[in-house]
GROMACS .gro file of C-alpha atoms in nm:
model
  440
    1MET     CA    1   3.613 -18.160  -0.358
    2LYS     CA    2   3.811 -18.437  -0.526
    3SER     CA    3   4.036 -18.708  -0.391
    4ARG     CA    4   4.203 -19.006  -0.550
    5VAL     CA    5   4.323 -19.321  -0.383
    6GLY     CA    6   4.466 -19.637  -0.526
    7PRO     CA    7   4.391 -20.002  -0.446
    8GLY     CA    8   4.307 -20.074  -0.085
    9ALA     CA    9   4.156 -19.730  -0.034
   10GLY     CA   10   3.997 -19.683   0.306
   11ARG     CA   11   4.205 -19.943   0.488
   12TYR     CA   12   4.475 -19.712   0.616
   13LEU     CA   13   4.484 -19.345   0.712
   14PRO     CA   14   4.746 -19.116   0.552
   15PRO     CA   15   5.044 -19.038   0.774
   16VAL     CA   16   5.023 -18.725   0.989
   17THR     CA   17   5.328 -18.498   1.007
   18LEU     CA   18   5.423 -18.236   1.264
   19PHE     CA   19   5.303 -17.969   1.024
   20ASP     CA   20   4.957 -18.119   0.973
   21PRO     CA   21   4.667 -18.031   1.205
   22PRO     CA   22   4.513 -18.342   1.360
   23ALA     CA   23   4.220 -18.483   1.169
   24PRO     CA   24   3.879 -18.465   1.338
   25LEU     CA   25   3.793 -18.755   1.563
   26ALA     CA   26   3.530 -18.887   1.322
   27GLU     CA   27   3.791 -18.901   1.045
   28ARG     CA   28   4.056 -19.065   1.265
   29LEU     CA   29   3.812 -19.337   1.367
   30ARG     CA   30   3.689 -19.407   1.014
   31PRO     CA   31   3.675 -19.789   0.978
   32ARG     CA   32   3.978 -19.945   0.809
   33THR     CA   33   3.804 -20.270   0.721
   34VAL     CA   34   3.446 -20.382   0.667
   35SER     CA   35   3.457 -20.568   0.999
   36GLU     CA   36   3.498 -20.234   1.181
   37VAL     CA   37   3.181 -20.084   1.032
   38VAL     CA   38   2.917 -20.013   1.296
   39GLY     CA   39   2.553 -20.086   1.209
   40GLN     CA   40   2.406 -20.172   0.867
   41SER     CA   41   2.381 -20.541   0.955
   42HIS     CA   42   2.099 -20.569   0.700
   43LEU     CA   43   2.361 -20.502   0.432
   44LEU     CA   44   2.679 -20.645   0.583
   45GLY     CA   45   2.555 -20.948   0.779
   46PRO     CA   46   2.601 -21.306   0.662
   47GLY     CA   47   2.438 -21.357   0.324
   48LYS     CA   48   2.340 -20.990   0.298
   49PRO     CA   49   2.376 -20.781  -0.023
   50LEU     CA   50   2.712 -20.615   0.036
   51THR     CA   51   2.860 -20.929   0.189
   52ARG     CA   52   2.770 -21.120  -0.127
   53VAL     CA   53   2.920 -20.843  -0.342
   54LEU     CA   54   3.249 -20.863  -0.155
   55GLN     CA   55   3.255 -21.241  -0.173
   56SER     CA   56   3.200 -21.233  -0.549
   57GLY     CA   57   3.454 -20.959  -0.610
   58ARG     CA   58   3.220 -20.804  -0.868
   59LEU     CA   59   3.112 -20.456  -0.767
   60GLY     CA   60   2.834 -20.292  -0.968
   61SER     CA   61   2.713 -19.935  -0.953
   62LEU     CA   62   2.530 -19.845  -0.632
   63ILE     CA   63   2.329 -19.562  -0.483
   64LEU     CA   64   2.364 -19.546  -0.106
   65TRP     CA   65   2.061 -19.372   0.042
   66GLY     CA   66   2.052 -19.286   0.409
   67PRO     CA   67   2.065 -19.013   0.673
   68PRO     CA   68   2.385 -18.823   0.755
   69GLY     CA   69   2.660 -18.987   0.955
   70VAL     CA   70   2.576 -19.352   0.889
   71GLY     CA   71   2.886 -19.442   0.685
   72LYS     CA   72   2.803 -19.389   0.317
   73THR     CA   73   3.146 -19.248   0.230
   74THR     CA   74   3.323 -19.507   0.443
   75LEU     CA   75   3.138 -19.794   0.275
   76ALA     CA   76   3.221 -19.662  -0.070
   77ARG     CA   77   3.592 -19.643   0.013
   78LEU     CA   78   3.594 -19.987   0.171
   79LEU     CA   79   3.408 -20.148  -0.118
   80ALA     CA   80   3.651 -20.000  -0.370
   81GLY     CA   81   3.945 -20.116  -0.160
   82GLU     CA   82   3.807 -20.468  -0.119
   83VAL     CA   83   3.780 -20.519  -0.497
   84GLY     CA   84   4.115 -20.349  -0.566
   85ALA     CA   85   3.966 -20.061  -0.763
   86HIS     CA   86   4.105 -19.713  -0.817
   87PHE     CA   87   3.894 -19.469  -0.614
   88ILE     CA   88   3.794 -19.117  -0.722
   89GLN     CA   89   3.582 -18.907  -0.491
   90LEU     CA   90   3.376 -18.607  -0.604
   91SER     CA   91   3.132 -18.392  -0.412
   92ALA     CA   92   2.830 -18.283  -0.614
   93VAL     CA   93   2.824 -17.962  -0.411
   94SER     CA   94   3.135 -17.828  -0.584
   95ALA     CA   95   3.198 -18.060  -0.881
   96GLY     CA   96   3.070 -18.001  -1.231
   97VAL     CA   97   3.073 -18.159  -1.576
   98LYS     CA   98   3.444 -18.072  -1.617
   99ASP     CA   99   3.527 -18.272  -1.305
  100VAL     CA  100   3.332 -18.565  -1.446
  101ARG     CA  101   3.531 -18.540  -1.772
  102ASP     CA  102   3.856 -18.534  -1.574
  103ALA     CA  103   3.744 -18.843  -1.381
  104VAL     CA  104   3.659 -19.019  -1.708
  105ALA     CA  105   4.003 -18.939  -1.848
  106GLU     CA  106   4.167 -19.070  -1.533
  107ALA     CA  107   3.956 -19.387  -1.547
  108GLU     CA  108   4.066 -19.446  -1.905
  109ARG     CA  109   4.431 -19.421  -1.800
  110GLU     CA  110   4.368 -19.665  -1.515
  111ARG     CA  111   4.189 -19.908  -1.748
  112ALA     CA  112   4.496 -19.903  -1.974
  113ARG     CA  113   4.692 -20.023  -1.671
  114GLY     CA  114   4.438 -20.301  -1.613
  115ARG     CA  115   4.265 -20.138  -1.315
  116ARG     CA  116   3.899 -20.056  -1.280
  117THR     CA  117   3.775 -19.726  -1.132
  118VAL     CA  118   3.508 -19.652  -0.874
  119LEU     CA  119   3.372 -19.298  -0.888
  120PHE     CA  120   3.217 -19.197  -0.557
  121LEU     CA  121   2.980 -18.903  -0.598
  122ASP     CA  122   2.880 -18.763  -0.261
  123GLU     CA  123   2.542 -18.587  -0.242
  124ILE     CA  124   2.453 -18.706  -0.590
  125HIS     CA  125   2.112 -18.542  -0.554
  126ARG     CA  126   2.287 -18.203  -0.592
  127PHE     CA  127   2.381 -18.287  -0.953
  128ASN     CA  128   2.130 -18.150  -1.204
  129LYS     CA  129   1.991 -18.355  -1.493
  130ALA     CA  130   2.263 -18.250  -1.739
  131GLN     CA  131   2.538 -18.336  -1.493
  132GLN     CA  132   2.384 -18.674  -1.416
  133ASP     CA  133   2.337 -18.743  -1.788
  134ALA     CA  134   2.709 -18.680  -1.841
  135LEU     CA  135   2.779 -18.987  -1.628
  136LEU     CA  136   2.542 -19.219  -1.812
  137PRO     CA  137   2.750 -19.343  -2.107
  138HIS     CA  138   3.054 -19.412  -1.888
  139VAL     CA  139   2.853 -19.601  -1.628
  140GLU     CA  140   2.676 -19.794  -1.902
  141SER     CA  141   3.005 -19.886  -2.073
  142GLY     CA  142   3.155 -20.003  -1.745
  143LEU     CA  143   3.439 -19.752  -1.754
  144LEU     CA  144   3.312 -19.610  -1.425
  145THR     CA  145   3.154 -19.799  -1.142
  146LEU     CA  146   2.941 -19.531  -0.981
  147ILE     CA  147   2.870 -19.520  -0.610
  148GLY     CA  148   2.640 -19.230  -0.536
  149ALA     CA  149   2.555 -19.118  -0.184
  150THR     CA  150   2.241 -18.923  -0.100
  151THR     CA  151   2.030 -18.823   0.196
  152GLU     CA  152   1.734 -18.762  -0.037
  153ASN     CA  153   1.496 -19.017  -0.184
  154PRO     CA  154   1.659 -19.131  -0.513
  155SER     CA  155   1.313 -19.177  -0.664
  156PHE     CA  156   1.276 -18.800  -0.666
  157GLU     CA  157   1.634 -18.673  -0.695
  158VAL     CA  158   1.820 -18.914  -0.927
  159ASN     CA  159   1.740 -18.941  -1.297
  160PRO     CA  160   1.550 -19.262  -1.383
  161ALA     CA  161   1.806 -19.350  -1.652
  162LEU     CA  162   2.093 -19.332  -1.403
  163ARG     CA  163   1.890 -19.496  -1.128
  164SER     CA  164   1.811 -19.792  -1.353
  165ARG     CA  165   2.184 -19.859  -1.398
  166ALA     CA  166   2.258 -19.865  -1.025
  167ARG     CA  167   2.129 -20.071  -0.739
  168THR     CA  168   1.982 -19.862  -0.457
  169LEU     CA  169   2.074 -19.970  -0.104
  170VAL     CA  170   1.911 -19.808   0.199
  171LEU     CA  171   2.136 -19.733   0.495
  172GLN     CA  172   1.972 -19.698   0.833
  173ALA     CA  173   2.038 -19.454   1.116
  174LEU     CA  174   2.255 -19.612   1.384
  175THR     CA  175   2.081 -19.733   1.696
  176GLN     CA  176   2.161 -19.577   2.034
  177GLU     CA  177   2.349 -19.897   2.119
  178ASP     CA  178   2.555 -19.864   1.800
  179VAL     CA  179   2.645 -19.504   1.879
  180LEU     CA  180   2.722 -19.586   2.242
  181GLY     CA  181   2.961 -19.862   2.131
  182LEU     CA  182   3.128 -19.621   1.890
  183LEU     CA  183   3.176 -19.363   2.165
  184ARG     CA  184   3.333 -19.621   2.395
  185ARG     CA  185   3.562 -19.728   2.112
  186ALA     CA  186   3.667 -19.364   2.066
  187LEU     CA  187   3.781 -19.350   2.431
  188GLN     CA  188   3.983 -19.670   2.401
  189ASP     CA  189   4.126 -19.666   2.048
  190GLU     CA  190   4.474 -19.515   2.011
  191ARG     CA  191   4.343 -19.321   1.711
  192GLY     CA  192   4.069 -19.169   1.924
  193LEU     CA  193   4.086 -19.007   2.267
  194PRO     CA  194   4.294 -19.248   2.476
  195GLY     CA  195   4.320 -19.136   2.836
  196VAL     CA  196   3.997 -18.934   2.828
  197GLU     CA  197   3.727 -19.055   3.065
  198ALA     CA  198   3.354 -19.001   3.046
  199GLN     CA  199   3.062 -19.066   3.276
  200ASP     CA  200   2.826 -19.339   3.158
  201SER     CA  201   2.534 -19.100   3.190
  202ALA     CA  202   2.713 -18.852   2.961
  203LEU     CA  203   2.775 -19.116   2.695
  204ASN     CA  204   2.413 -19.233   2.716
  205LEU     CA  205   2.292 -18.874   2.676
  206LEU     CA  206   2.516 -18.818   2.375
  207ALA     CA  207   2.408 -19.145   2.214
  208ARG     CA  208   2.047 -19.029   2.242
  209LEU     CA  209   2.108 -18.674   2.119
  210ALA     CA  210   2.304 -18.788   1.816
  211GLU     CA  211   1.991 -18.946   1.663
  212GLY     CA  212   2.187 -19.216   1.481
  213ASP     CA  213   2.452 -18.980   1.337
  214ALA     CA  214   2.798 -19.118   1.417
  215ARG     CA  215   2.979 -18.808   1.290
  216ARG     CA  216   2.774 -18.579   1.512
  217ALA     CA  217   2.828 -18.804   1.813
  218LEU     CA  218   3.207 -18.818   1.771
  219SER     CA  219   3.240 -18.446   1.696
  220THR     CA  220   3.043 -18.360   2.009
  221LEU     CA  221   3.249 -18.599   2.221
  222GLU     CA  222   3.569 -18.438   2.094
  223VAL     CA  223   3.448 -18.092   2.197
  224ALA     CA  224   3.308 -18.215   2.530
  225ALA     CA  225   3.646 -18.369   2.613
  226THR     CA  226   3.799 -18.021   2.600
  227LEU     CA  227   3.538 -17.888   2.843
  228ALA     CA  228   3.552 -18.144   3.122
  229ASP     CA  229   3.750 -18.447   3.235
  230PRO     CA  230   3.580 -18.674   3.293
  231VAL     CA  231   3.318 -18.581   3.034
  232THR     CA  232   2.990 -18.498   3.211
  233GLU     CA  233   2.632 -18.456   3.098
  234GLU     CA  234   2.674 -18.080   3.135
  235ALA     CA  235   2.977 -18.085   2.905
  236VAL     CA  236   2.787 -18.290   2.648
  237THR     CA  237   2.493 -18.049   2.658
  238GLU     CA  238   2.723 -17.749   2.616
  239ALA     CA  239   2.919 -17.912   2.334
  240PHE     CA  240   2.608 -18.029   2.152
  241GLY     CA  241   2.446 -17.685   2.152
  242LYS     CA  242   2.080 -17.622   2.086
  243HIS     CA  243   1.904 -17.937   1.975
  244LEU     CA  244   1.706 -17.889   1.657
  245PRO     CA  245   1.494 -18.182   1.539
  246ALA     CA  246   1.619 -18.333   1.216
  247MET     CA  247   1.430 -18.213   0.911
  248ASP     CA  248   1.537 -18.132   0.558
  249LYS     CA  249   1.307 -17.846   0.458
  250ASN     CA  250   1.317 -17.948   0.092
  251GLY     CA  251   1.342 -18.322   0.126
  252GLU     CA  252   1.146 -18.633   0.208
  253ASP     CA  253   1.162 -18.583   0.586
  254PHE     CA  254   0.969 -18.259   0.549
  255TYR     CA  255   0.684 -18.427   0.363
  256ASN     CA  256   0.688 -18.725   0.598
  257LEU     CA  257   0.639 -18.487   0.891
  258ILE     CA  258   0.350 -18.296   0.735
  259SER     CA  259   0.192 -18.630   0.644
  260ALA     CA  260   0.225 -18.749   1.004
  261LEU     CA  261   0.068 -18.424   1.130
  262HIS     CA  262  -0.224 -18.450   0.889
  263LYS     CA  263  -0.291 -18.816   0.964
  264SER     CA  264  -0.273 -18.757   1.341
  265VAL     CA  265  -0.532 -18.478   1.315
  266ARG     CA  266  -0.754 -18.697   1.099
  267ALA     CA  267  -0.732 -18.981   1.353
  268SER     CA  268  -0.826 -18.744   1.642
  269HIS     CA  269  -0.495 -18.774   1.832
  270PRO     CA  270  -0.423 -18.429   1.981
  271ASP     CA  271  -0.096 -18.529   2.150
  272ALA     CA  272   0.049 -18.676   1.831
  273SER     CA  273  -0.077 -18.375   1.636
  274LEU     CA  274   0.102 -18.135   1.871
  275TYR     CA  275   0.418 -18.346   1.858
  276TRP     CA  276   0.444 -18.345   1.479
  277LEU     CA  277   0.355 -17.975   1.467
  278ALA     CA  278   0.640 -17.902   1.708
  279ARG     CA  279   0.880 -18.121   1.508
  280MET     CA  280   0.803 -17.916   1.199
  281LEU     CA  281   0.819 -17.572   1.358
  282GLN     CA  282   1.127 -17.647   1.569
  283GLY     CA  283   1.293 -17.806   1.267
  284GLY     CA  284   1.264 -17.482   1.072
  285ALA     CA  285   0.952 -17.536   0.859
  286ASP     CA  286   0.792 -17.220   0.723
  287PRO     CA  287   0.503 -17.155   0.966
  288HIS     CA  288   0.300 -16.998   0.685
  289TYR     CA  289   0.321 -17.325   0.491
  290VAL     CA  290   0.212 -17.516   0.801
  291ALA     CA  291  -0.077 -17.273   0.851
  292ARG     CA  292  -0.193 -17.330   0.492
  293ARG     CA  293  -0.188 -17.705   0.543
  294ILE     CA  294  -0.387 -17.671   0.866
  295VAL     CA  295  -0.652 -17.468   0.680
  296ARG     CA  296  -0.663 -17.748   0.422
  297MET     CA  297  -0.718 -18.006   0.697
  298ALA     CA  298  -1.018 -17.810   0.823
  299SER     CA  299  -1.186 -17.838   0.484
  300GLU     CA  300  -1.074 -18.188   0.393
  301ASP     CA  301  -1.123 -18.382   0.716
  302ILE     CA  302  -1.359 -18.180   0.936
  303GLY     CA  303  -1.569 -18.008   0.674
  304LEU     CA  304  -1.935 -17.961   0.760
  305ALA     CA  305  -1.911 -18.177   1.071
  306ASP     CA  306  -1.789 -17.854   1.235
  307PRO     CA  307  -1.806 -17.543   1.012
  308GLN     CA  308  -1.641 -17.344   1.292
  309ALA     CA  309  -1.314 -17.534   1.235
  310LEU     CA  310  -1.236 -17.353   0.910
  311ARG     CA  311  -1.303 -17.013   1.070
  312LEU     CA  312  -1.071 -17.093   1.361
  313CYS     CA  313  -0.793 -17.210   1.127
  314ILE     CA  314  -0.821 -16.893   0.919
  315ALA     CA  315  -0.795 -16.698   1.245
  316ALA     CA  316  -0.485 -16.900   1.340
  317ARG     CA  317  -0.330 -16.823   1.003
  318ASP     CA  318  -0.405 -16.452   1.053
  319SER     CA  319  -0.256 -16.467   1.403
  320MET     CA  320   0.063 -16.617   1.261
  321GLU     CA  321   0.079 -16.339   1.002
  322PHE     CA  322   0.025 -16.076   1.272
  323LEU     CA  323   0.247 -16.214   1.548
  324GLY     CA  324   0.511 -16.411   1.362
  325SER     CA  325   0.701 -16.698   1.522
  326PRO     CA  326   0.735 -16.806   1.800
  327GLU     CA  327   0.435 -16.610   1.936
  328GLY     CA  328   0.211 -16.719   1.649
  329ASP     CA  329   0.305 -17.085   1.695
  330LEU     CA  330   0.057 -17.106   1.983
  331ALA     CA  331  -0.230 -17.013   1.752
  332LEU     CA  332  -0.132 -17.298   1.520
  333ALA     CA  333  -0.116 -17.533   1.819
  334GLN     CA  334  -0.465 -17.423   1.924
  335ALA     CA  335  -0.597 -17.487   1.576
  336VAL     CA  336  -0.434 -17.830   1.556
  337VAL     CA  337  -0.581 -17.942   1.890
  338TYR     CA  338  -0.924 -17.812   1.786
  339LEU     CA  339  -0.907 -18.004   1.458
  340ALA     CA  340  -0.795 -18.322   1.631
  341LEU     CA  341  -1.087 -18.305   1.876
  342ALA     CA  342  -1.347 -18.195   1.622
  343PRO     CA  343  -1.595 -18.437   1.464
  344LYS     CA  344  -1.476 -18.552   1.122
  345SER     CA  345  -1.640 -18.546   0.782
  346ASN     CA  346  -1.486 -18.573   0.437
  347SER     CA  347  -1.822 -18.562   0.261
  348VAL     CA  348  -1.755 -18.231   0.086
  349TYR     CA  349  -1.401 -18.345  -0.004
  350VAL     CA  350  -1.533 -18.666  -0.159
  351ALA     CA  351  -1.821 -18.488  -0.332
  352TRP     CA  352  -1.586 -18.229  -0.478
  353LYS     CA  353  -1.349 -18.494  -0.619
  354LYS     CA  354  -1.647 -18.670  -0.780
  355THR     CA  355  -1.771 -18.340  -0.921
  356VAL     CA  356  -1.437 -18.247  -1.073
  357ARG     CA  357  -1.406 -18.591  -1.228
  358ALA     CA  358  -1.760 -18.567  -1.370
  359VAL     CA  359  -1.682 -18.228  -1.525
  360GLN     CA  360  -1.347 -18.341  -1.665
  361GLU     CA  361  -1.488 -18.660  -1.816
  362GLY     CA  362  -1.825 -18.528  -1.930
  363GLU     CA  363  -1.942 -18.300  -2.208
  364SER     CA  364  -1.975 -17.923  -2.165
  365LEU     CA  365  -2.353 -17.932  -2.184
  366PRO     CA  366  -2.552 -17.608  -2.205
  367VAL     CA  367  -2.716 -17.449  -1.903
  368PRO     CA  368  -3.095 -17.511  -1.910
  369LEU     CA  369  -3.281 -17.204  -2.036
  370HIS     CA  370  -3.484 -17.153  -1.719
  371LEU     CA  371  -3.162 -17.122  -1.516
  372ARG     CA  372  -3.013 -16.853  -1.739
  373ASN     CA  373  -3.024 -16.486  -1.652
  374ALA     CA  374  -3.211 -16.257  -1.894
  375PRO     CA  375  -3.088 -15.899  -1.856
  376THR     CA  376  -3.202 -15.796  -2.210
  377GLU     CA  377  -3.525 -15.825  -2.407
  378LEU     CA  378  -3.341 -16.020  -2.677
  379MET     CA  379  -3.238 -16.284  -2.427
  380LYS     CA  380  -3.589 -16.299  -2.284
  381GLY     CA  381  -3.718 -16.350  -2.637
  382GLN     CA  382  -3.486 -16.649  -2.675
  383GLY     CA  383  -3.640 -16.810  -2.368
  384TYR     CA  384  -3.373 -16.723  -2.113
  385GLY     CA  385  -3.520 -16.750  -1.763
  386LYS     CA  386  -3.860 -16.865  -1.891
  387GLY     CA  387  -4.049 -17.076  -1.640
  388TYR     CA  388  -3.801 -17.023  -1.357
  389ALA     CA  389  -3.972 -17.076  -1.021
  390TYR     CA  390  -3.832 -16.839  -0.756
  391TYR     CA  391  -3.796 -17.040  -0.435
  392PHE     CA  392  -3.941 -16.775  -0.203
  393ASP     CA  393  -4.247 -16.729  -0.424
  394ASP     CA  394  -4.302 -17.094  -0.510
  395PRO     CA  395  -4.103 -17.345  -0.297
  396ALA     CA  396  -4.274 -17.649  -0.446
  397GLY     CA  397  -4.225 -17.525  -0.800
  398SER     CA  398  -3.863 -17.446  -0.723
  399PHE     CA  399  -3.800 -17.800  -0.605
  400ALA     CA  400  -3.972 -17.940  -0.912
  401GLN     CA  401  -3.729 -17.768  -1.151
  402ASN     CA  402  -3.433 -17.942  -1.306
  403TYR     CA  403  -3.101 -17.782  -1.201
  404LEU     CA  404  -2.864 -17.994  -1.407
  405PRO     CA  405  -2.808 -18.006  -1.784
  406ASP     CA  406  -3.057 -18.224  -1.965
  407GLY     CA  407  -2.969 -18.592  -1.938
  408VAL     CA  408  -2.727 -18.547  -1.647
  409GLN     CA  409  -2.787 -18.735  -1.325
  410LEU     CA  410  -2.544 -18.705  -1.032
  411ASP     CA  411  -2.520 -18.841  -0.679
  412LEU     CA  412  -2.228 -18.653  -0.527
  413TYR     CA  413  -2.283 -18.526  -0.173
  414GLN     CA  414  -2.346 -18.783   0.101
  415PRO     CA  415  -2.358 -18.634   0.455
  416THR     CA  416  -2.200 -18.820   0.744
  417GLY     CA  417  -2.338 -18.875   1.093
  418GLU     CA  418  -2.074 -18.648   1.253
  419GLY     CA  419  -2.131 -18.320   1.438
  420TRP     CA  420  -2.325 -18.042   1.267
  421GLU     CA  421  -2.373 -18.258   0.960
  422ALA     CA  422  -2.553 -18.518   1.167
  423ARG     CA  423  -2.801 -18.254   1.279
  424MET     CA  424  -2.862 -18.162   0.915
  425THR     CA  425  -2.916 -18.520   0.797
  426GLU     CA  426  -3.294 -18.509   0.844
  427ARG     CA  427  -3.321 -18.192   0.637
  428TRP     CA  428  -3.103 -18.354   0.371
  429ARG     CA  429  -3.339 -18.653   0.355
  430LYS     CA  430  -3.638 -18.422   0.310
  431LEU     CA  431  -3.459 -18.232   0.035
  432MET     CA  432  -3.369 -18.555  -0.141
  433THR     CA  433  -3.731 -18.662  -0.127
  434ALA     CA  434  -3.842 -18.327  -0.268
  435HIS     CA  435  -3.584 -18.345  -0.546
  436GLU     CA  436  -3.638 -18.713  -0.622
  437GLY     CA  437  -3.715 -18.778  -0.982
  438VAL     CA  438  -3.645 -18.418  -1.088
  439ASP     CA  439  -3.272 -18.390  -1.170
  440GLY     CA  440  -3.193 -18.588  -1.481
   0.00000   0.00000   0.00000
């Protein structure tokens, strides 16, 4: 997708003829000036970053990061118009390197006329490394002022070289009050739905369902207005369709949700754990991935405080494999509640991290001879297995043996006072006493 607009882009809508279908409501109500922008007061308020940019008249490259429907495209158009720049819009979904070359050629022609060019690249995270690299020299030279828009974290999706040449600004989801004001404007503005009435309860419901997405709110209102006059809650519900919680299955939201689930389990909050589990499953997360993470939680955060937890989570995973979703979702919910209520211990998790680090940083020392197996006479002759004390024949002698390479001394596993591990603490102390002074 590519569009080109001259100075003042974004202030006025193109004329509509009798042969043109009407533009969607969200497009008709697109702000014509910065003063009409709803929300983003942290960027557009007095003394805020974009306000200072507009006052200076010097627009540098920007990356606008925020959820859908918060005005990224609108802001880009308005900023270009405010500084009198030529505006080229590309969508990274359909554009390629050739489109970038065409935009560069157009920018060169505009520069010859004394006009700067703003290249707006929507969904910049969809450009691969080669495509992003193609922009670099032209952004660096100042031929193009790049404004990239993305719903994904630029730290992960935009090349560092390109990111370092652009200032990242975070746009926030609109508040319910912002969306409600926008809906009321749509019913009053001559560009919107003049003459259409709506119940206050319907507008409040829509403002809540939209979850800060202005485009979704306006599109739903436009459909609801064809279903009922005045617009009712029932019309809004029908127009909105099935509500799916927001979640990008490959983006930052996905990992934020799994992090919230894990931390809620760890903190023993079953209600929060169920909530985040439902957000993931209802949002379209792969239940097998969720099941794997739940099994991980059983080992990492419950561990030996409740050895039954791992067995139950494996059973929940098997139930999901057997039943599928949504029937298998209940097994995952059962596992999550069990983990949240279970006593917690990360002693094995901590001990394992220490062990791996000790192995990675240490020498590959030989196994002591008495711990080696001796299946042949030759190996026995070399001392393999010599002096090994078999625990069931000689418990005291078994304890007295060294079980680590010569010169190695480790202190890795430290039991907690939680659950089953607490009951085993006394035995651990006795073992430590028996082993004291042997290893190392």
